[in-house]
Coordinates of N, CA, C and O in Angstrom, one line a residue:
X11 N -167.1 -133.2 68.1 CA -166.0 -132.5 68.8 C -166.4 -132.1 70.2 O -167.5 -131.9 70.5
X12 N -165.4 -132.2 71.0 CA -165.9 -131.9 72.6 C -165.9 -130.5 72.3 O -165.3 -129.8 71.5
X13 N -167.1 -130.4 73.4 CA -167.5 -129.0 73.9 C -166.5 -127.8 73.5 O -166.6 -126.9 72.7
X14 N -165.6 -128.2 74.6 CA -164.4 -126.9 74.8 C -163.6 -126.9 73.4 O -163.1 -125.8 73.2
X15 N -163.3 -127.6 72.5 CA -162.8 -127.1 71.5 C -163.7 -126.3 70.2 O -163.4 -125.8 69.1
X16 N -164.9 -126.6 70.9 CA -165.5 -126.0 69.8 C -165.4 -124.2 70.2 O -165.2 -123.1 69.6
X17 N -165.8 -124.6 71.7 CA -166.2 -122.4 72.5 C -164.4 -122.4 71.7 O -164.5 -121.6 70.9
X18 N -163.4 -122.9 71.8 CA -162.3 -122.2 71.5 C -162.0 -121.8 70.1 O -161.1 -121.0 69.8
X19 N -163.1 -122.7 69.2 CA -162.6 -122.0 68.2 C -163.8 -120.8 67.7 O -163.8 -120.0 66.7
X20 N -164.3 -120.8 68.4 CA -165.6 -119.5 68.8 C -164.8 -118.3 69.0 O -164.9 -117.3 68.5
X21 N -164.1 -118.7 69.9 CA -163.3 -117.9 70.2 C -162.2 -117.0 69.5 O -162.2 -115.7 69.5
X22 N -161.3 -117.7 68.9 CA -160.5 -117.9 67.6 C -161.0 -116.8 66.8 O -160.5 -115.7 66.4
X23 N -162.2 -117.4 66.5 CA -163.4 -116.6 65.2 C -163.3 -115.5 65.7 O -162.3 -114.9 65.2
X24 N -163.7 -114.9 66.4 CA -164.2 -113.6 67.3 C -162.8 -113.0 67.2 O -162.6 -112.4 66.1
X25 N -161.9 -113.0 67.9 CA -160.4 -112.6 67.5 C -160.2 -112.4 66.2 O -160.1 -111.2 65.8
X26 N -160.1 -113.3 65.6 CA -160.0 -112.9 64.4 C -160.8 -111.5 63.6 O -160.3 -110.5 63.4
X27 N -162.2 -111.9 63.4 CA -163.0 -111.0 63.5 C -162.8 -109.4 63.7 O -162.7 -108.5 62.9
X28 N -162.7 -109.5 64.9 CA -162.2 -108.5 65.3 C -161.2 -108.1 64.8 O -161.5 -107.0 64.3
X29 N -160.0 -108.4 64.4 CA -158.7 -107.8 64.3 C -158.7 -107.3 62.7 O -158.2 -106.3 62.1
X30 N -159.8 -108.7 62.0 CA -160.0 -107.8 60.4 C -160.7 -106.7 60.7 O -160.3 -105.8 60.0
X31 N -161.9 -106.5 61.6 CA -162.4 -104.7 61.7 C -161.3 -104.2 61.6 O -161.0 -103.4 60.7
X32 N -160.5 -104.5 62.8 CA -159.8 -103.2 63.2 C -158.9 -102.6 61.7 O -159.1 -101.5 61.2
X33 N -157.9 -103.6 61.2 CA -157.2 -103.3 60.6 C -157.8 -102.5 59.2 O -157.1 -101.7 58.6
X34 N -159.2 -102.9 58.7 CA -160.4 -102.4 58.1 C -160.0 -101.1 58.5 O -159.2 -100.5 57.8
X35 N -160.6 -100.6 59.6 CA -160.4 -99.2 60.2 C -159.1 -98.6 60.0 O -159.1 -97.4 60.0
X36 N -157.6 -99.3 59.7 CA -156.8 -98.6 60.3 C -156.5 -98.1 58.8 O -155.4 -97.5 58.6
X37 N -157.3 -98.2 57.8 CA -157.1 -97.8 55.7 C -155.7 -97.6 55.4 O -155.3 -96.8 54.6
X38 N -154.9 -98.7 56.4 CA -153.8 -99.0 55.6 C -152.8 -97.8 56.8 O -151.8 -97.4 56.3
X39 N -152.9 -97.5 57.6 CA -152.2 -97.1 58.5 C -151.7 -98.2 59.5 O -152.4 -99.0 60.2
X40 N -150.1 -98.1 59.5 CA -149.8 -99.3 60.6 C -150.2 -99.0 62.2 O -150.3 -97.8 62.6
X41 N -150.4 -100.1 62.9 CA -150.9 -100.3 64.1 C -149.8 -99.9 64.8 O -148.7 -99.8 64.3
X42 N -150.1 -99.7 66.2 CA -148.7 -99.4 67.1 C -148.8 -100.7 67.9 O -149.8 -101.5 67.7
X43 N -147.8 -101.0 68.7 CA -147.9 -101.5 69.7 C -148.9 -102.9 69.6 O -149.2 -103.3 70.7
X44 N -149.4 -103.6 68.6 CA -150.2 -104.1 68.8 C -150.9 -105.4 69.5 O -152.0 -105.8 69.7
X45 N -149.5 -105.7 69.8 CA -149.8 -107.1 70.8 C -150.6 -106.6 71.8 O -151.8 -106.9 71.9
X46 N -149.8 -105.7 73.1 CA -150.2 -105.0 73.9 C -151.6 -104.8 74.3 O -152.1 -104.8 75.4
X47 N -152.2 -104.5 72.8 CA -153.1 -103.7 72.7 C -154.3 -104.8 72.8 O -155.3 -104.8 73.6
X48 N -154.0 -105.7 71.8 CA -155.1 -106.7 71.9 C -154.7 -107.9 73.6 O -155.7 -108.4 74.2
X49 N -153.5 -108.0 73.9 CA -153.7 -108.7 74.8 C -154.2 -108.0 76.7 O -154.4 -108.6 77.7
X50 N -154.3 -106.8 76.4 CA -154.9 -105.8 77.3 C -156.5 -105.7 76.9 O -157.2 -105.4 77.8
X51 N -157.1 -106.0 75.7 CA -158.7 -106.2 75.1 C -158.9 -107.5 75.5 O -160.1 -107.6 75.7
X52 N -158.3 -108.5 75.7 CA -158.7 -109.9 76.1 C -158.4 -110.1 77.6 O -159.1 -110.8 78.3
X53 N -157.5 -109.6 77.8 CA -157.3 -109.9 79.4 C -158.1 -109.6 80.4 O -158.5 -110.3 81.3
X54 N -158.6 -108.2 80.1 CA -159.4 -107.8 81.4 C -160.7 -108.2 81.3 O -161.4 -108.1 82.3
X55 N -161.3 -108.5 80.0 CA -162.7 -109.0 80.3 C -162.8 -110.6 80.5 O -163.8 -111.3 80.7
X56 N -161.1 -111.2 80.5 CA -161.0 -112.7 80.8 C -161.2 -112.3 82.9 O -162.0 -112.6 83.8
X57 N -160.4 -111.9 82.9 CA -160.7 -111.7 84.2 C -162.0 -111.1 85.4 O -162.5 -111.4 86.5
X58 N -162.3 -110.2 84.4 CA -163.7 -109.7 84.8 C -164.5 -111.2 85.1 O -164.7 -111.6 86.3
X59 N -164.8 -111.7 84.1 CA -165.8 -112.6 84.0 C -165.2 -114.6 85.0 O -165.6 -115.7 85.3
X60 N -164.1 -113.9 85.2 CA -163.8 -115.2 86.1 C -163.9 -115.2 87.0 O -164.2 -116.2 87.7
X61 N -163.6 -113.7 87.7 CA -164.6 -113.0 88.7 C -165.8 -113.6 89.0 O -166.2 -114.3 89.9
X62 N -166.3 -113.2 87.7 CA -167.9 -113.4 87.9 C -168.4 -114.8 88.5 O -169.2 -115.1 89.4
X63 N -167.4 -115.7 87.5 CA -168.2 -117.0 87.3 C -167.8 -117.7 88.8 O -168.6 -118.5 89.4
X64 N -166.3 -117.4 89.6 CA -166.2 -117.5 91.1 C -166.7 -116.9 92.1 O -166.4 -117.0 93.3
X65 N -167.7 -116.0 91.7 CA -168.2 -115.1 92.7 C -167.1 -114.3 94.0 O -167.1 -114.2 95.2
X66 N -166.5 -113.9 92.8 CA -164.8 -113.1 93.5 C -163.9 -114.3 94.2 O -163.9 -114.1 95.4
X67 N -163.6 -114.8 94.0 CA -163.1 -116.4 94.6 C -161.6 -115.7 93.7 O -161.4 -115.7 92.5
X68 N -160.9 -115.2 94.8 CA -159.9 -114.8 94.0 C -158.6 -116.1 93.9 O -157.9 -116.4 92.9
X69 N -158.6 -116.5 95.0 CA -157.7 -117.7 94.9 C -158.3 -119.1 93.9 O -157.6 -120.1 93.6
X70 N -159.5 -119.1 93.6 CA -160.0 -120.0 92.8 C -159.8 -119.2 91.4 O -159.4 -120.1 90.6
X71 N -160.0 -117.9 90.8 CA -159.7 -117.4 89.9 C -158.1 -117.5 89.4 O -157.6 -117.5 88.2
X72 N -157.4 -117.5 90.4 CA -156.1 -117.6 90.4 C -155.7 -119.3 89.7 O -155.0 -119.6 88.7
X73 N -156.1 -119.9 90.4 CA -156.2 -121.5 89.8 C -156.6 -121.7 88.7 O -155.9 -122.3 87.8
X74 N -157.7 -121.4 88.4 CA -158.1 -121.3 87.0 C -157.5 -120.9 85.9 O -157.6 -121.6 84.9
X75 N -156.7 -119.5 85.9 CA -156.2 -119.1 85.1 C -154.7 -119.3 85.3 O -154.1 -118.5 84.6
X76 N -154.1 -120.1 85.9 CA -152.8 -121.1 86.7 C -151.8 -119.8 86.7 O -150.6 -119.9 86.3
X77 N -152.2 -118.7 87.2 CA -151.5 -117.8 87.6 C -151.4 -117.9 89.1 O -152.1 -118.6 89.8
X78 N -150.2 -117.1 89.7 CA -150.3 -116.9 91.4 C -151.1 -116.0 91.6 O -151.5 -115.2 90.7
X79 N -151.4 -115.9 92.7 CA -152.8 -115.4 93.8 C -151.9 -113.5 93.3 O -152.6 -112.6 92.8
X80 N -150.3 -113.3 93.5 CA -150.1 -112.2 93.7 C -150.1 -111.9 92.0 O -150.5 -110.8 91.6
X81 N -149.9 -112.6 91.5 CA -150.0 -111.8 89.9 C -151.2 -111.4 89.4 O -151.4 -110.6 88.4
X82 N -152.4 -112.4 90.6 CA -153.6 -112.0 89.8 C -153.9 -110.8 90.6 O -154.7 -110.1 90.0
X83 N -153.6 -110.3 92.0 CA -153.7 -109.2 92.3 C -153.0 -107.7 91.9 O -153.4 -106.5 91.9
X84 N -151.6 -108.4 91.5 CA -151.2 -107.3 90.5 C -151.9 -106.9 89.0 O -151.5 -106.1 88.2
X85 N -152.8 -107.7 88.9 CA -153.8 -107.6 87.5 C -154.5 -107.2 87.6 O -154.6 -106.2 87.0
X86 N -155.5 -107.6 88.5 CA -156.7 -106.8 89.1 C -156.6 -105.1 89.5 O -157.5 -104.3 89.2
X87 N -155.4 -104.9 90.2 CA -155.6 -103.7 90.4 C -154.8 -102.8 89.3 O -154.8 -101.6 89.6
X88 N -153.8 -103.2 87.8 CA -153.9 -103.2 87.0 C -154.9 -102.3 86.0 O -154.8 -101.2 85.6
X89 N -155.9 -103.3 85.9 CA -157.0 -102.5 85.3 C -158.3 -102.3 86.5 O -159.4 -102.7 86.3
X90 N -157.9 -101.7 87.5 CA -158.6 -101.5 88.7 C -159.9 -102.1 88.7 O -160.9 -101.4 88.5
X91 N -159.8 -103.4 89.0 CA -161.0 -104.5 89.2 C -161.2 -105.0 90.3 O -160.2 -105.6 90.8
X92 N -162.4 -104.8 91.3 CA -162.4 -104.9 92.2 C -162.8 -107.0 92.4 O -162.9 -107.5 93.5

């Protein structure tokens, strides 16, 4: 299998993973909001780390993640990321 479909289903796993803790934790109490919740847990360390890997290259982070330059600036300051 190529590379990238494997980190994605790495990925996948870990998500998953995670959401059986959570719901583990919630002993049968329903979740609120939950999309929200998890796509705000994935976003900002997606971004953090694209950061990272562009060495702040914000218009190259912007390409990467095929968002516009201003949405990724409305993201960043968002979850106030410098």
């Amino acid at each position: 299998e190529p590379e990238d479909k494997v980190e994605m289903q790495r990925l996948s796993e870990a998500v998953r993973d995670a959401l059986t803790r959570y719901f583990d934790q919630l002993d049968g109490t329903p979740p609120n909001d939950l999309h929200q919740m998890v796509m705000q847990q994935v976003e900002q360390p997606l971004f953090e780390e694209t950061l990272r890997f562009t060495g702040g290259n914000q218009s190259k982070v912007a390409m990467m993640l095929g968002i516009s330059r201003s949405t990724l600036c409305k993201t960043l300051s968002l979850y106030t990321i410098e």
